């Protein structure tokens, strides 16, 4: 980890940190704003909880699905660097539009943010990969660092924007999110000198009179197949992990004993815990995998993802523990929840940044952003599934759902461990290290 990373990395780190600050901050107050009554202090839109959650579900899915057109635009027309810039501008205008009152600004703002995130999010991730040459051993740790940036934004925004929005007024909260994104743009523009060789449009030369068409080679096809299979892991992962905002959040509120030193911690504060764990444990997990790699032990992306799925799953076993304790009629101990988030994050760190890095190793350069777009769309689908799984708990019971998630992740992870060598063969050595970190 001590090895030097390219100068472009801090630029992408801070741009994405501010983008996520703006994204998660706005997300933290969206439902609160929608459901707050229209009269009285700091009025909201007065929607019912179910209407608000439906809009929220569509919003969180669409932002990620729009990563597909975002990727296509970058690969075909603009290159990643310009697309990220335009995305950032749209997000900032969108947030500042939300800062105005009225329904027209509200929907316009949401649409602008959805398009902007679609343009920015997949492409800035692909650009991180572009900082490293094929076979560079620093790539995975570069993505972990980038992921820590994401989570600094994600951990601080709900606290800051949430506070401003709830106490001073929703529109100030949205405005602050807009300012955050503008700061990200300032960093990005200032840092262009460090991004000269990355994110530019790859021009496929047209031969006179012939249409441009370069068919995929067998190796490229195999790599795309293994990427698509890895996206199934991603869907399973997010469908479980995203219980945090829904089912786990409600469970924390109702059935976890949140008294610490005579003070009851509000349930919403626990929403920042996973992101804080990412910041604390990010480099530790990266160092762990690095060490294994140096010793020549198995540490391919597919292996990490399989192990990560099982580790994340055991986080839900902790919640089963909580549910068993709560079934005796007392509130469950807080340690169950903390251990659960810790295990989930240790799993996350072996999956989410690893997947980003994996895509940039395997995707043919001219389709890099589209593949990244499909990846984010898969995470969007995982998010939507998470809502459905969480809803199940209202019929089946929490103990059953938590235990079910654990068993599913365990079985799925073990299955991957059985087959990962076959899948790895399809990568045709894309992960071989040819260049040691300087
Ligand atoms: N927490 C990560 C981020 O905000 C993951 C998002 C995702 O992959 N859907 O970047």
PDB file of N, CA, C and O in Angstrom, residues 51-88:
ATOM      1  N   UNK A  51     -45.994   6.172  -0.706  1.00  0.00           N
ATOM      2  CA  UNK A  51     -45.698   6.926  -1.949  1.00  0.00           C
ATOM      3  C   UNK A  51     -44.231   7.358  -1.973  1.00  0.00           C
ATOM      4  O   UNK A  51     -43.556   7.270  -2.997  1.00  0.00           O
ATOM      5  N   UNK A  52     -43.768   7.831  -0.804  1.00  0.00           N
ATOM      6  CA  UNK A  52     -42.386   8.316  -0.740  1.00  0.00           C
ATOM      7  C   UNK A  52     -41.403   7.182  -1.018  1.00  0.00           C
ATOM      8  O   UNK A  52     -40.432   7.348  -1.752  1.00  0.00           O
ATOM      9  N   UNK A  53     -41.695   5.989  -0.456  1.00  0.00           N
ATOM     10  CA  UNK A  53     -40.773   4.867  -0.648  1.00  0.00           C
ATOM     11  C   UNK A  53     -40.785   4.376  -2.095  1.00  0.00           C
ATOM     12  O   UNK A  53     -39.765   3.931  -2.623  1.00  0.00           O
ATOM     13  N   UNK A  54     -41.949   4.477  -2.737  1.00  0.00           N
ATOM     14  CA  UNK A  54     -42.013   4.083  -4.157  1.00  0.00           C
ATOM     15  C   UNK A  54     -41.119   5.019  -4.980  1.00  0.00           C
ATOM     16  O   UNK A  54     -40.291   4.570  -5.777  1.00  0.00           O
ATOM     17  N   UNK A  55     -41.245   6.317  -4.761  1.00  0.00           N
ATOM     18  CA  UNK A  55     -40.397   7.264  -5.506  1.00  0.00           C
ATOM     19  C   UNK A  55     -38.912   7.006  -5.200  1.00  0.00           C
ATOM     20  O   UNK A  55     -38.069   6.972  -6.101  1.00  0.00           O
ATOM     21  N   UNK A  56     -38.635   6.762  -3.920  1.00  0.00           N
ATOM     22  CA  UNK A  56     -37.260   6.496  -3.496  1.00  0.00           C
ATOM     23  C   UNK A  56     -36.698   5.261  -4.216  1.00  0.00           C
ATOM     24  O   UNK A  56     -35.566   5.256  -4.716  1.00  0.00           O
ATOM     25  N   UNK A  57     -37.522   4.209  -4.289  1.00  0.00           N
ATOM     26  CA  UNK A  57     -37.106   2.967  -4.956  1.00  0.00           C
ATOM     27  C   UNK A  57     -36.787   3.211  -6.425  1.00  0.00           C
ATOM     28  O   UNK A  57     -35.769   2.748  -6.942  1.00  0.00           O
ATOM     29  N   UNK A  58     -37.660   3.951  -7.097  1.00  0.00           N
ATOM     30  CA  UNK A  58     -37.424   4.260  -8.516  1.00  0.00           C
ATOM     31  C   UNK A  58     -36.168   5.098  -8.684  1.00  0.00           C
ATOM     32  O   UNK A  58     -35.352   4.857  -9.561  1.00  0.00           O
ATOM     33  N   UNK A  59     -36.047   6.080  -7.817  1.00  0.00           N
ATOM     34  CA  UNK A  59     -34.902   6.988  -7.909  1.00  0.00           C
ATOM     35  C   UNK A  59     -33.591   6.225  -7.753  1.00  0.00           C
ATOM     36  O   UNK A  59     -32.695   6.324  -8.589  1.00  0.00           O
ATOM     37  N   UNK A  60     -33.487   5.409  -6.677  1.00  0.00           N
ATOM     38  CA  UNK A  60     -32.210   4.728  -6.426  1.00  0.00           C
ATOM     39  C   UNK A  60     -31.915   3.685  -7.500  1.00  0.00           C
ATOM     40  O   UNK A  60     -30.767   3.372  -7.759  1.00  0.00           O
ATOM     41  N   UNK A  61     -32.970   3.137  -8.135  1.00  0.00           N
ATOM     42  CA  UNK A  61     -32.682   2.193  -9.205  1.00  0.00           C
ATOM     43  C   UNK A  61     -32.266   2.940 -10.487  1.00  0.00           C
ATOM     44  O   UNK A  61     -31.287   2.589 -11.131  1.00  0.00           O
ATOM     45  N   UNK A  62     -33.039   3.982 -10.802  1.00  0.00           N
ATOM     46  CA  UNK A  62     -32.765   4.703 -12.064  1.00  0.00           C
ATOM     47  C   UNK A  62     -31.373   5.334 -12.123  1.00  0.00           C
ATOM     48  O   UNK A  62     -30.738   5.310 -13.166  1.00  0.00           O
ATOM     49  N   UNK A  63     -30.905   5.893 -10.994  1.00  0.00           N
ATOM     50  CA  UNK A  63     -29.567   6.509 -11.038  1.00  0.00           C
ATOM     51  C   UNK A  63     -28.538   5.499 -11.528  1.00  0.00           C
ATOM     52  O   UNK A  63     -27.627   5.854 -12.274  1.00  0.00           O
ATOM     53  N   UNK A  64     -28.676   4.242 -11.093  1.00  0.00           N
ATOM     54  CA  UNK A  64     -27.683   3.251 -11.488  1.00  0.00           C
ATOM     55  C   UNK A  64     -27.965   2.665 -12.873  1.00  0.00           C
ATOM     56  O   UNK A  64     -27.043   2.353 -13.610  1.00  0.00           O
ATOM     57  N   UNK A  65     -29.242   2.542 -13.221  1.00  0.00           N
ATOM     58  CA  UNK A  65     -29.556   2.026 -14.562  1.00  0.00           C
ATOM     59  C   UNK A  65     -29.076   3.011 -15.633  1.00  0.00           C
ATOM     60  O   UNK A  65     -28.613   2.618 -16.706  1.00  0.00           O
ATOM     61  N   UNK A  66     -29.151   4.288 -15.321  1.00  0.00           N
ATOM     62  CA  UNK A  66     -28.704   5.299 -16.294  1.00  0.00           C
ATOM     63  C   UNK A  66     -27.203   5.226 -16.560  1.00  0.00           C
ATOM     64  O   UNK A  66     -26.682   5.887 -17.451  1.00  0.00           O
ATOM     65  N   UNK A  67     -26.505   4.404 -15.767  1.00  0.00           N
ATOM     66  CA  UNK A  67     -25.072   4.213 -16.023  1.00  0.00           C
ATOM     67  C   UNK A  67     -24.856   3.517 -17.370  1.00  0.00           C
ATOM     68  O   UNK A  67     -23.780   3.648 -17.964  1.00  0.00           O
ATOM     69  N   UNK A  68     -25.855   2.797 -17.871  1.00  0.00           N
ATOM     70  CA  UNK A  68     -25.675   2.134 -19.179  1.00  0.00           C
ATOM     71  C   UNK A  68     -25.595   3.178 -20.304  1.00  0.00           C
ATOM     72  O   UNK A  68     -24.590   3.223 -21.019  1.00  0.00           O
ATOM     73  N   UNK A  69     -26.619   4.044 -20.468  1.00  0.00           N
ATOM     74  CA  UNK A  69     -26.421   5.113 -21.476  1.00  0.00           C
ATOM     75  C   UNK A  69     -25.193   5.962 -21.171  1.00  0.00           C
ATOM     76  O   UNK A  69     -24.489   6.383 -22.097  1.00  0.00           O
ATOM     77  N   UNK A  70     -24.909   6.178 -19.896  1.00  0.00           N
ATOM     78  CA  UNK A  70     -23.719   6.960 -19.532  1.00  0.00           C
ATOM     79  C   UNK A  70     -22.448   6.319 -20.073  1.00  0.00           C
ATOM     80  O   UNK A  70     -21.554   6.996 -20.581  1.00  0.00           O
ATOM     81  N   UNK A  71     -22.382   5.000 -19.974  1.00  0.00           N
ATOM     82  CA  UNK A  71     -21.219   4.278 -20.482  1.00  0.00           C
ATOM     83  C   UNK A  71     -21.149   4.322 -22.005  1.00  0.00           C
ATOM     84  O   UNK A  71     -20.079   4.503 -22.595  1.00  0.00           O
ATOM     85  N   UNK A  72     -22.303   4.170 -22.640  1.00  0.00           N
ATOM     86  CA  UNK A  72     -22.337   4.175 -24.118  1.00  0.00           C
ATOM     87  C   UNK A  72     -21.873   5.534 -24.642  1.00  0.00           C
ATOM     88  O   UNK A  72     -21.058   5.627 -25.572  1.00  0.00           O
ATOM     89  N   UNK A  73     -22.382   6.596 -24.029  1.00  0.00           N
ATOM     90  CA  UNK A  73     -21.996   7.942 -24.476  1.00  0.00           C
ATOM     91  C   UNK A  73     -20.482   8.126 -24.377  1.00  0.00           C
ATOM     92  O   UNK A  73     -19.841   8.653 -25.287  1.00  0.00           O
ATOM     93  N   UNK A  74     -19.898   7.626 -23.291  1.00  0.00           N
ATOM     94  CA  UNK A  74     -18.446   7.772 -23.129  1.00  0.00           C
ATOM     95  C   UNK A  74     -17.683   6.949 -24.164  1.00  0.00           C
ATOM     96  O   UNK A  74     -16.754   7.445 -24.800  1.00  0.00           O
ATOM     97  N   UNK A  75     -18.075   5.690 -24.331  1.00  0.00           N
ATOM     98  CA  UNK A  75     -17.323   4.827 -25.257  1.00  0.00           C
ATOM     99  C   UNK A  75     -17.466   5.276 -26.708  1.00  0.00           C
ATOM    100  O   UNK A  75     -16.525   5.195 -27.491  1.00  0.00           O
ATOM    101  N   UNK A  76     -18.660   5.734 -27.077  1.00  0.00           N
ATOM    102  CA  UNK A  76     -18.913   6.027 -28.489  1.00  0.00           C
ATOM    103  C   UNK A  76     -18.590   7.450 -28.895  1.00  0.00           C
ATOM    104  O   UNK A  76     -18.107   7.702 -29.989  1.00  0.00           O
ATOM    105  N   UNK A  77     -18.937   8.391 -28.010  1.00  0.00           N
ATOM    106  CA  UNK A  77     -18.915   9.782 -28.477  1.00  0.00           C
ATOM    107  C   UNK A  77     -17.919  10.697 -27.775  1.00  0.00           C
ATOM    108  O   UNK A  77     -17.252  11.488 -28.411  1.00  0.00           O
ATOM    109  N   UNK A  78     -17.852  10.626 -26.470  1.00  0.00           N
ATOM    110  CA  UNK A  78     -17.137  11.706 -25.779  1.00  0.00           C
ATOM    111  C   UNK A  78     -15.859  11.278 -25.059  1.00  0.00           C
ATOM    112  O   UNK A  78     -15.024  12.121 -24.752  1.00  0.00           O
ATOM    113  N   UNK A  79     -15.730   9.989 -24.782  1.00  0.00           N
ATOM    114  CA  UNK A  79     -14.637   9.567 -23.892  1.00  0.00           C
ATOM    115  C   UNK A  79     -15.093   9.790 -22.463  1.00  0.00           C
ATOM    116  O   UNK A  79     -16.016  10.573 -22.202  1.00  0.00           O
ATOM    117  N   UNK A  80     -14.432   9.111 -21.511  1.00  0.00           N
ATOM    118  CA  UNK A  80     -14.899   9.169 -20.120  1.00  0.00           C
ATOM    119  C   UNK A  80     -14.676  10.543 -19.491  1.00  0.00           C
ATOM    120  O   UNK A  80     -15.502  11.035 -18.725  1.00  0.00           O
ATOM    121  N   UNK A  81     -13.566  11.162 -19.850  1.00  0.00           N
ATOM    122  CA  UNK A  81     -13.188  12.396 -19.147  1.00  0.00           C
ATOM    123  C   UNK A  81     -14.223  13.506 -19.338  1.00  0.00           C
ATOM    124  O   UNK A  81     -14.651  14.132 -18.371  1.00  0.00           O
ATOM    125  N   UNK A  82     -14.639  13.710 -20.585  1.00  0.00           N
ATOM    126  CA  UNK A  82     -15.635  14.763 -20.840  1.00  0.00           C
ATOM    127  C   UNK A  82     -16.990  14.374 -20.273  1.00  0.00           C
ATOM    128  O   UNK A  82     -17.732  15.221 -19.772  1.00  0.00           O
ATOM    129  N   UNK A  83     -17.317  13.081 -20.379  1.00  0.00           N
ATOM    130  CA  UNK A  83     -18.627  12.634 -19.896  1.00  0.00           C
ATOM    131  C   UNK A  83     -18.748  12.865 -18.385  1.00  0.00           C
ATOM    132  O   UNK A  83     -19.801  13.288 -17.896  1.00  0.00           O
ATOM    133  N   UNK A  84     -17.670  12.590 -17.665  1.00  0.00           N
ATOM    134  CA  UNK A  84     -17.673  12.824 -16.211  1.00  0.00           C
ATOM    135  C   UNK A  84     -17.922  14.302 -15.927  1.00  0.00           C
ATOM    136  O   UNK A  84     -18.718  14.667 -15.060  1.00  0.00           O
ATOM    137  N   UNK A  85     -17.269  15.161 -16.702  1.00  0.00           N
ATOM    138  CA  UNK A  85     -17.415  16.603 -16.490  1.00  0.00           C
ATOM    139  C   UNK A  85     -18.872  17.036 -16.679  1.00  0.00           C
ATOM    140  O   UNK A  85     -19.442  17.732 -15.833  1.00  0.00           O
ATOM    141  N   UNK A  86     -19.458  16.596 -17.796  1.00  0.00           N
ATOM    142  CA  UNK A  86     -20.854  16.985 -18.070  1.00  0.00           C
ATOM    143  C   UNK A  86     -21.772  16.431 -16.975  1.00  0.00           C
ATOM    144  O   UNK A  86     -22.678  17.118 -16.484  1.00  0.00           O
ATOM    145  N   UNK A  87     -21.509  15.181 -16.558  1.00  0.00           N
ATOM    146  CA  UNK A  87     -22.311  14.582 -15.490  1.00  0.00           C
ATOM    147  C   UNK A  87     -22.261  15.424 -14.217  1.00  0.00           C
ATOM    148  O   UNK A  87     -23.287  15.691 -13.595  1.00  0.00           O
ATOM    149  N   UNK A  88     -21.066  15.857 -13.855  1.00  0.00           N
ATOM    150  CA  UNK A  88     -20.902  16.653 -12.633  1.00  0.00           C
ATOM    151  C   UNK A  88     -21.680  17.962 -12.714  1.00  0.00           C
ATOM    152  O   UNK A  88     -22.311  18.389 -11.738  1.00  0.00           O
TER     153      UNK A  88
END
